[in-house]
Amino acid sequence: FHSLCVRLLRREIELLGYSSKLTIYDNVDQLQVVKAAMKSLGIENQPLTARVILSRISSAKNHRTNPGQMAEDAYQPDWEYTAKVYEIYEERLRIANALDFDDLLSKTVLLFEKFPEISKQYSSQFLYIMVDEYQDTNQTQYMLIRHLSRVHGNLCVVGDEDQSIYSWRGADIQNILSFEKDYPSAQIVRLEQNYRSTKT
């Protein structure tokens, strides 16, 4: 998902007001921005660590929640702090013409939503799509798949709802449970024989 989105964004990101010379922030870069934001707010000595705040920001992005929505939903002071840090974090990334790992997916979905002709163009280009470990996709990945398969519907997913292990990272089990409803003409092939290992 991420490498595909980087390729698309390098071509199209100017439509969202960024320069095509994007910087992709890794975890170290992200933590530095969060720590600087915490310091600017005078909350660097709170029990809430930069890693916890960064994890919350990542989760918010995977659920397509912006800083304003997070602030509205804040039910404790530490969530209010998180929302403020998130807002500054986003501003600083924007000024640096940078995206983080989660942005790669969310900005691509945003691009497709704002510019349906771009979505149609890429859906026409990628005629066959296969997604492995579909039970571990999150909501943003689900939206990306919907956009990329919208023209042709040639989508093959492989997954097992009993093997979903990434809910803590934003994976949504409903993606696979609702697959037949979302794609009513899909053919389901059940692989019920275990060829991976012997009884021993």
Coordinates of N, CA and C in Angstrom, one line a residue:
F1 N 0.8 -1.2 0.0 CA 0.0 0.0 0.0 C 0.9 1.3 0.0
H2 N 1.8 1.3 0.9 CA 2.6 2.5 1.1 C 3.5 2.8 -0.1
S3 N 4.1 1.8 -0.7 CA 5.0 2.1 -1.8 C 4.2 2.6 -3.0
L4 N 3.0 2.0 -3.2 CA 2.1 2.4 -4.3 C 1.7 3.9 -4.1
C5 N 1.3 4.2 -2.9 CA 0.9 5.5 -2.6 C 2.0 6.6 -2.8
V6 N 3.2 6.2 -2.4 CA 4.3 7.1 -2.6 C 4.4 7.5 -4.1
R7 N 4.4 6.4 -4.9 CA 4.5 6.6 -6.4 C 3.4 7.5 -6.9
L8 N 2.2 7.3 -6.5 CA 1.0 8.1 -6.9 C 1.2 9.6 -6.4
L9 N 1.5 9.7 -5.2 CA 1.6 11.1 -4.6 C 2.8 11.9 -5.2
R10 N 3.9 11.3 -5.5 CA 4.9 12.0 -6.1 C 4.5 12.6 -7.5
R11 N 3.5 11.9 -8.1 CA 3.0 12.5 -9.4 C 1.9 13.5 -9.2
E12 N 1.1 13.3 -8.2 CA -0.1 14.1 -8.1 C -0.3 15.0 -6.9
I13 N 0.7 15.0 -6.0 CA 0.5 15.7 -4.7 C 0.4 17.2 -4.8
E14 N 0.8 17.8 -5.9 CA 0.7 19.2 -6.1 C -0.8 19.7 -6.1
L15 N -1.7 18.7 -6.5 CA -3.1 19.0 -6.5 C -3.6 19.3 -5.1
L16 N -2.9 18.8 -4.1 CA -3.3 19.0 -2.7 C -2.4 20.1 -2.0
G17 N -1.7 20.9 -2.9 CA -1.0 22.0 -2.4 C 0.4 21.7 -1.8
Y18 N 0.9 20.5 -2.1 CA 2.3 20.2 -1.7 C 3.2 20.3 -2.9
S19 N 4.5 20.4 -2.7 CA 5.5 20.3 -3.7 C 5.7 18.8 -4.0
S20 N 6.1 18.5 -5.2 CA 6.4 17.0 -5.6 C 7.6 16.5 -4.9
K21 N 8.5 17.4 -4.4 CA 9.7 17.0 -3.7 C 9.4 16.8 -2.2
L22 N 8.6 15.8 -2.0 CA 8.1 15.4 -0.7 C 9.2 14.8 0.2
T23 N 9.1 15.1 1.4 CA 10.0 14.4 2.4 C 9.1 13.4 3.2
I24 N 9.5 12.2 3.3 CA 8.8 11.2 4.1 C 9.4 11.1 5.5
Y25 N 8.7 11.4 6.5 CA 9.3 11.4 7.9 C 9.2 9.9 8.4
D26 N 10.3 9.5 8.9 CA 10.3 8.2 9.6 C 10.0 8.4 11.1
N27 N 10.0 7.3 11.8 CA 9.6 7.3 13.3 C 10.5 8.3 14.1
V28 N 11.8 8.4 13.8 CA 12.7 9.3 14.5 C 12.3 10.7 14.2
D29 N 12.0 11.0 13.0 CA 11.6 12.4 12.6 C 10.3 12.8 13.3
Q30 N 9.4 11.8 13.3 CA 8.1 12.1 13.8 C 8.2 12.4 15.3
L31 N 9.0 11.6 16.0 CA 9.2 11.8 17.5 C 9.8 13.1 17.8
Q32 N 10.7 13.6 16.9 CA 11.3 14.9 17.1 C 10.3 16.0 17.0
V33 N 9.4 15.9 16.0 CA 8.3 16.9 15.8 C 7.4 16.9 17.0
V34 N 7.0 15.7 17.5 CA 6.1 15.6 18.6 C 6.7 16.2 19.8
K35 N 8.0 15.9 20.1 CA 8.7 16.5 21.3 C 8.8 18.0 21.2
A36 N 9.1 18.5 20.0 CA 9.1 20.0 19.8 C 7.8 20.6 20.0
A37 N 6.7 19.9 19.6 CA 5.3 20.4 19.8 C 5.0 20.4 21.3
M38 N 5.4 19.4 22.0 CA 5.1 19.3 23.4 C 5.8 20.4 24.2
K39 N 7.1 20.6 23.7 CA 7.9 21.7 24.4 C 7.2 23.0 24.2
S40 N 6.8 23.3 22.9 CA 6.2 24.6 22.6 C 4.9 24.8 23.4
L41 N 4.2 23.7 23.8 CA 3.0 23.8 24.6 C 3.3 23.8 26.1
G42 N 4.6 23.6 26.5 CA 4.9 23.5 27.9 C 4.4 22.2 28.6
I43 N 4.3 21.1 27.8 CA 3.8 19.9 28.4 C 4.8 18.8 28.3
E44 N 6.0 19.1 28.1 CA 7.0 18.1 27.9 C 7.3 17.2 29.1
N45 N 6.9 17.8 30.3 CA 7.1 17.1 31.6 C 5.9 16.3 32.0
Q46 N 4.9 16.2 31.2 CA 3.7 15.5 31.6 C 4.0 14.0 31.6
P47 N 3.2 13.2 32.3 CA 3.5 11.7 32.3 C 3.3 11.1 30.9
L48 N 2.5 11.8 30.1 CA 2.2 11.3 28.7 C 3.5 11.5 27.9
T49 N 4.0 10.3 27.4 CA 5.3 10.4 26.6 C 5.0 10.8 25.1
A50 N 6.1 11.2 24.5 CA 6.0 11.5 23.0 C 5.6 10.3 22.2
R51 N 6.0 9.1 22.6 CA 5.7 7.9 21.9 C 4.2 7.6 22.0
V52 N 3.6 7.8 23.2 CA 2.2 7.6 23.4 C 1.4 8.5 22.5
I53 N 1.8 9.8 22.5 CA 1.1 10.8 21.7 C 1.2 10.5 20.3
L54 N 2.4 10.1 19.8 CA 2.6 9.7 18.4 C 1.7 8.5 18.0
S55 N 1.6 7.6 18.9 CA 0.8 6.4 18.7 C -0.7 6.8 18.5
R56 N -1.1 7.8 19.4 CA -2.5 8.3 19.3 C -2.7 9.0 18.0
I57 N -1.8 9.8 17.6 CA -1.9 10.5 16.3 C -2.0 9.5 15.1
S58 N -1.2 8.5 15.2 CA -1.2 7.5 14.1 C -2.6 6.8 14.1
S59 N -3.1 6.4 15.2 CA -4.4 5.8 15.3 C -5.5 6.7 14.8
A60 N -5.4 8.0 15.1 CA -6.4 9.0 14.6 C -6.3 9.1 13.1
K61 N -5.1 9.1 12.6 CA -5.0 9.2 11.1 C -5.6 8.0 10.4
N62 N -5.3 6.8 11.0 CA -5.9 5.6 10.5 C -7.4 5.5 10.5
H63 N -8.0 6.3 11.5 CA -9.4 6.3 11.6 C -10.0 7.6 10.9
R64 N -9.1 8.3 10.2 CA -9.4 9.5 9.5 C -10.0 10.6 10.4
T65 N -9.4 10.8 11.6 CA -9.8 11.8 12.6 C -8.8 12.9 12.5
N66 N -9.3 14.1 12.4 CA -8.3 15.3 12.3 C -8.2 15.8 13.7
P67 N -7.3 16.8 13.9 CA -7.0 17.3 15.3 C -8.3 18.0 15.9
G68 N -9.1 18.7 15.1 CA -10.3 19.3 15.6 C -11.3 18.3 16.1
Q69 N -11.5 17.2 15.4 CA -12.4 16.1 15.9 C -11.8 15.4 17.1
M70 N -10.5 15.3 17.2 CA -9.9 14.7 18.4 C -10.2 15.6 19.6
A71 N -10.0 16.9 19.4 CA -10.3 17.9 20.5 C -11.7 17.8 21.0
E72 N -12.6 17.7 20.0 CA -14.1 17.6 20.4 C -14.4 16.4 21.2
D73 N -13.7 15.3 20.8 CA -14.0 14.0 21.5 C -13.1 13.8 22.8
A74 N -12.2 14.8 23.1 CA -11.3 14.6 24.2 C -12.2 14.5 25.5
Y75 N -11.9 13.5 26.3 CA -12.7 13.3 27.5 C -11.8 13.4 28.8
Q76 N -10.5 13.6 28.6 CA -9.6 13.7 29.7 C -8.5 14.8 29.2
P77 N -7.9 15.4 30.2 CA -6.8 16.4 29.8 C -5.7 15.9 28.9
D78 N -5.3 14.6 29.1 CA -4.2 14.1 28.3 C -4.7 14.0 26.8
W79 N -6.0 13.8 26.6 CA -6.4 13.7 25.2 C -6.5 15.2 24.6
E80 N -6.8 16.1 25.5 CA -6.7 17.5 25.0 C -5.3 17.9 24.6
Y81 N -4.3 17.5 25.5 CA -2.9 17.7 25.1 C -2.6 17.0 23.8
T82 N -3.1 15.8 23.6 CA -2.8 15.1 22.4 C -3.3 15.8 21.2
A83 N -4.5 16.3 21.3 CA -5.1 17.0 20.2 C -4.4 18.3 19.8
K84 N -3.9 19.0 20.8 CA -3.1 20.2 20.6 C -1.7 19.9 19.9
V85 N -1.1 18.8 20.4 CA 0.2 18.4 19.8 C -0.1 17.9 18.4
Y86 N -1.2 17.2 18.1 CA -1.5 16.7 16.8 C -1.7 17.9 15.8
E87 N -2.3 19.0 16.3 CA -2.5 20.2 15.4 C -1.2 20.8 15.1
I88 N -0.3 21.0 16.1 CA 1.0 21.5 15.8 C 1.8 20.6 14.9
Y89 N 1.8 19.3 15.2 CA 2.5 18.3 14.4 C 2.1 18.4 12.9
E90 N 0.8 18.5 12.6 CA 0.3 18.6 11.3 C 0.8 19.9 10.6
E91 N 0.8 21.0 11.4 CA 1.3 22.3 10.8 C 2.8 22.2 10.4
R92 N 3.6 21.6 11.3 CA 5.0 21.5 11.1 C 5.3 20.6 9.9
L93 N 4.6 19.5 9.8 CA 4.8 18.6 8.6 C 4.5 19.4 7.3
R94 N 3.4 20.1 7.4 CA 3.0 20.9 6.2 C 4.0 21.9 5.8
I95 N 4.5 22.7 6.8 CA 5.6 23.7 6.5 C 6.8 23.0 5.9
A96 N 7.1 21.8 6.3 CA 8.3 21.1 5.9 C 8.1 20.3 4.6
N97 N 6.8 20.4 4.0 CA 6.5 19.7 2.8 C 6.7 18.2 3.0
A98 N 6.3 17.7 4.2 CA 6.6 16.4 4.6 C 5.3 15.6 4.9
L99 N 5.4 14.3 4.7 CA 4.3 13.4 5.1 C 4.9 12.3 6.0
D100 N 4.0 11.8 6.9 CA 4.5 10.6 7.7 C 3.9 9.4 7.0
F101 N 4.2 8.2 7.6 CA 3.8 7.0 7.0 C 2.3 6.9 6.8
D102 N 1.6 7.3 7.8 CA 0.1 7.2 7.8 C -0.5 8.2 6.7
D103 N 0.2 9.3 6.5 CA -0.3 10.3 5.5 C -0.3 9.7 4.1
L104 N 0.7 8.8 3.8 CA 0.8 8.3 2.5 C -0.5 7.7 2.0
L105 N -1.2 7.0 2.9 CA -2.5 6.4 2.6 C -3.6 7.4 2.6
S106 N -3.7 8.2 3.7 CA -4.8 9.1 3.8 C -4.8 10.2 2.8
K107 N -3.6 10.7 2.4 CA -3.5 11.8 1.4 C -3.9 11.2 0.0
T108 N -3.6 9.9 -0.2 CA -4.0 9.3 -1.5 C -5.5 9.2 -1.6
V109 N -6.1 8.8 -0.5 CA -7.6 8.7 -0.4 C -8.2 10.1 -0.6
L110 N -7.6 11.1 0.1 CA -8.1 12.5 0.0 C -8.0 12.9 -1.5
L111 N -6.9 12.6 -2.1 CA -6.7 13.0 -3.5 C -7.8 12.4 -4.4
F112 N -8.1 11.1 -4.2 CA -9.1 10.4 -5.0 C -10.5 11.0 -4.7
E113 N -10.7 11.4 -3.4 CA -12.1 12.0 -3.1 C -12.2 13.4 -3.7
K114 N -11.2 14.2 -3.6 CA -11.3 15.5 -4.2 C -11.3 15.6 -5.7
F115 N -10.6 14.6 -6.3 CA -10.4 14.6 -7.7 C -10.8 13.2 -8.3
P116 N -12.1 13.0 -8.4 CA -12.6 11.7 -8.9 C -12.0 11.3 -10.2
E117 N -11.7 12.3 -11.1 CA -11.1 11.9 -12.4 C -9.7 11.2 -12.2
I118 N -9.0 11.6 -11.2 CA -7.7 11.0 -10.9 C -7.9 9.6 -10.4
S119 N -8.9 9.4 -9.5 CA -9.3 8.1 -9.0 C -9.7 7.2 -10.2
K120 N -10.5 7.7 -11.1 CA -10.9 6.9 -12.3 C -9.7 6.6 -13.2
Q121 N -8.7 7.5 -13.3 CA -7.5 7.3 -14.1 C -6.7 6.1 -13.6
Y122 N -6.5 6.1 -12.3 CA -5.7 5.0 -11.8 C -6.4 3.7 -11.7
S123 N -7.7 3.8 -11.5 CA -8.5 2.5 -11.5 C -8.5 1.9 -12.9
S124 N -8.5 2.8 -13.9 CA -8.4 2.3 -15.3 C -7.0 1.7 -15.6
Q125 N -6.0 2.2 -14.9 CA -4.6 1.8 -15.2 C -4.3 0.5 -14.5
F126 N -4.8 0.3 -13.3 CA -4.5 -1.0 -12.5 C -5.7 -1.9 -12.7
L127 N -5.7 -2.7 -13.7 CA -6.9 -3.5 -14.1 C -7.2 -4.7 -13.2
Y128 N -6.2 -5.2 -12.5 CA -6.4 -6.3 -11.6 C -5.7 -6.0 -10.3
I129 N -6.4 -6.1 -9.2 CA -5.9 -5.8 -7.9 C -6.0 -7.0 -7.0
M130 N -4.9 -7.4 -6.3 CA -5.0 -8.4 -5.3 C -4.5 -7.9 -4.0
V131 N -5.3 -8.1 -2.9 CA -4.9 -7.7 -1.6 C -4.8 -8.9 -0.7
D132 N -3.6 -9.1 -0.2 CA -3.3 -10.3 0.8 C -3.6 -9.8 2.2
E133 N -3.9 -10.7 3.1 CA -4.1 -10.5 4.5 C -5.2 -9.4 4.6
Y134 N -6.3 -9.6 3.9 CA -7.3 -8.5 3.9 C -8.0 -8.3 5.2
Q135 N -7.9 -9.3 6.1 CA -8.5 -9.1 7.4 C -7.8 -8.1 8.3
D136 N -6.5 -7.8 7.8 CA -5.7 -6.8 8.6 C -5.7 -5.4 8.0
T137 N -6.6 -5.2 7.0 CA -6.7 -3.8 6.4 C -7.5 -2.9 7.4
N138 N -7.1 -1.6 7.3 CA -7.8 -0.6 8.1 C -8.8 0.2 7.2
Q139 N -9.5 1.1 7.8 CA -10.5 1.9 7.0 C -9.9 2.7 5.9
T140 N -8.7 3.2 6.0 CA -8.1 4.0 5.0 C -7.7 3.1 3.8
Q141 N -7.2 1.9 4.1 CA -6.8 1.0 3.1 C -8.1 0.5 2.4
Y142 N -9.1 0.3 3.1 CA -10.4 -0.1 2.5 C -10.9 0.9 1.5
M143 N -10.8 2.2 1.8 CA -11.2 3.2 0.9 C -10.3 3.3 -0.3
L144 N -9.1 3.1 -0.1 CA -8.1 3.1 -1.2 C -8.4 1.9 -2.2
I145 N -8.7 0.8 -1.7 CA -9.1 -0.4 -2.5 C -10.4 -0.1 -3.3
R146 N -11.4 0.5 -2.6 CA -12.6 0.9 -3.3 C -12.4 1.8 -4.5
H147 N -11.5 2.8 -4.2 CA -11.2 3.7 -5.3 C -10.5 3.0 -6.5
L148 N -9.5 2.2 -6.2 CA -8.7 1.6 -7.2 C -9.5 0.5 -8.0
S149 N -10.5 0.0 -7.4 CA -11.3 -1.0 -8.2 C -12.6 -0.5 -8.7
R150 N -12.8 0.8 -8.6 CA -14.2 1.3 -8.9 C -14.5 1.2 -10.4
V151 N -13.6 1.2 -11.3 CA -13.9 1.2 -12.7 C -14.2 -0.2 -13.2
H152 N -13.4 -1.2 -12.8 CA -13.5 -2.5 -13.3 C -14.0 -3.6 -12.4
G153 N -13.8 -3.4 -11.1 CA -14.3 -4.3 -10.1 C -13.4 -5.6 -10.0
N154 N -12.3 -5.6 -10.7 CA -11.4 -6.8 -10.7 C -10.6 -6.8 -9.4
L155 N -11.2 -7.3 -8.4 CA -10.5 -7.3 -7.1 C -10.5 -8.7 -6.5
C156 N -9.3 -9.2 -6.1 CA -9.2 -10.4 -5.4 C -8.6 -10.2 -4.1
V157 N -9.3 -10.6 -3.0 CA -8.7 -10.5 -1.7 C -8.5 -11.8 -1.1
V158 N -7.4 -12.0 -0.3 CA -7.1 -13.2 0.4 C -7.1 -12.9 1.9
G159 N -7.8 -13.7 2.7 CA -7.8 -13.4 4.1 C -8.6 -14.4 4.9
D160 N -8.5 -14.3 6.2 CA -9.1 -15.2 7.1 C -9.5 -14.4 8.3
E161 N -10.8 -14.3 8.6 CA -11.3 -13.5 9.7 C -10.8 -14.0 11.0
D162 N -10.5 -15.3 11.1 CA -10.0 -15.9 12.4 C -8.5 -15.6 12.6
Q163 N -7.9 -14.9 11.7 CA -6.4 -14.6 11.8 C -6.2 -13.1 11.9
S164 N -7.2 -12.3 12.3 CA -7.0 -10.9 12.4 C -6.2 -10.6 13.7
I165 N -5.1 -10.0 13.5 CA -4.2 -9.8 14.7 C -3.8 -8.3 14.9
Y166 N -4.3 -7.4 14.0 CA -3.8 -6.0 14.0 C -4.9 -5.0 14.4
S167 N -5.9 -5.4 15.2 CA -6.9 -4.5 15.6 C -6.3 -3.3 16.4
W168 N -5.2 -3.6 17.2 CA -4.6 -2.6 18.0 C -3.9 -1.6 17.1
R169 N -3.7 -1.9 15.8 CA -3.0 -1.0 14.9 C -4.0 -0.4 13.9
G170 N -5.3 -0.6 14.2 CA -6.3 0.1 13.4 C -7.0 -0.9 12.4
A171 N -6.6 -2.1 12.3 CA -7.2 -3.1 11.4 C -8.7 -3.2 11.7
D172 N -9.6 -3.3 10.7 CA -11.0 -3.3 10.9 C -11.5 -4.7 10.4
I173 N -11.9 -5.6 11.3 CA -12.4 -6.9 10.9 C -13.6 -6.8 10.0
Q174 N -14.4 -5.7 10.1 CA -15.6 -5.6 9.3 C -15.2 -5.5 7.8
N175 N -14.0 -5.2 7.4 CA -13.7 -5.1 6.0 C -13.8 -6.5 5.3
I176 N -13.4 -7.5 6.0 CA -13.5 -8.9 5.4 C -14.9 -9.5 5.7
L177 N -15.5 -9.1 6.9 CA -16.8 -9.7 7.2 C -17.9 -9.1 6.2
S178 N -17.7 -7.9 5.7 CA -18.6 -7.2 4.8 C -18.3 -7.4 3.4
F179 N -17.3 -8.2 3.1 CA -16.8 -8.2 1.7 C -17.9 -8.7 0.7
E180 N -18.6 -9.7 1.1 CA -19.7 -10.2 0.1 C -20.8 -9.2 -0.1
K181 N -21.1 -8.4 1.0 CA -22.1 -7.3 0.8 C -21.5 -6.2 0.0
D182 N -20.3 -5.9 0.2 CA -19.6 -4.8 -0.6 C -19.5 -5.1 -2.1
Y183 N -19.2 -6.4 -2.3 CA -19.0 -6.9 -3.7 C -19.9 -8.1 -3.9
P184 N -21.2 -7.9 -4.2 CA -22.1 -9.0 -4.2 C -21.9 -10.0 -5.4
S185 N -21.1 -9.6 -6.4 CA -20.9 -10.5 -7.5 C -19.6 -11.3 -7.3
A186 N -19.0 -11.1 -6.2 CA -17.7 -11.8 -5.9 C -17.9 -13.3 -5.8
Q187 N -16.9 -14.1 -6.3 CA -16.9 -15.5 -6.1 C -16.0 -15.8 -4.8
I188 N -16.6 -16.6 -3.9 CA -15.8 -17.0 -2.7 C -15.2 -18.4 -2.9
V189 N -13.9 -18.5 -2.7 CA -13.2 -19.7 -2.8 C -12.7 -20.0 -1.4
R190 N -13.2 -21.1 -0.8 CA -12.8 -21.4 0.6 C -11.6 -22.4 0.6
L191 N -10.5 -22.1 1.2 CA -9.4 -23.0 1.3 C -9.4 -23.7 2.6
E192 N -10.0 -24.8 2.7 CA -10.3 -25.5 4.0 C -9.3 -26.6 4.2
Q193 N -8.5 -27.0 3.2 CA -7.5 -28.0 3.4 C -6.2 -27.3 3.8
N194 N -5.5 -27.7 4.9 CA -4.3 -27.1 5.3 C -3.1 -27.8 4.6
Y195 N -2.5 -27.1 3.7 CA -1.3 -27.6 3.0 C 0.0 -27.1 3.6
R196 N -0.1 -26.3 4.6 CA 1.0 -25.6 5.2 C 1.8 -26.5 6.1
S197 N 1.2 -27.4 6.8 CA 1.9 -28.2 7.8 C 1.3 -29.5 7.9
T198 N 2.1 -30.5 8.2 CA 1.6 -31.9 8.5 C 1.0 -32.0 9.9
K199 N 0.3 -33.0 10.2 CA -0.2 -33.2 11.5 C 0.9 -33.2 12.6
T200 N 2.0 -33.8 12.2 CA 3.1 -33.8 13.1 C 3.6 -32.4 13.5

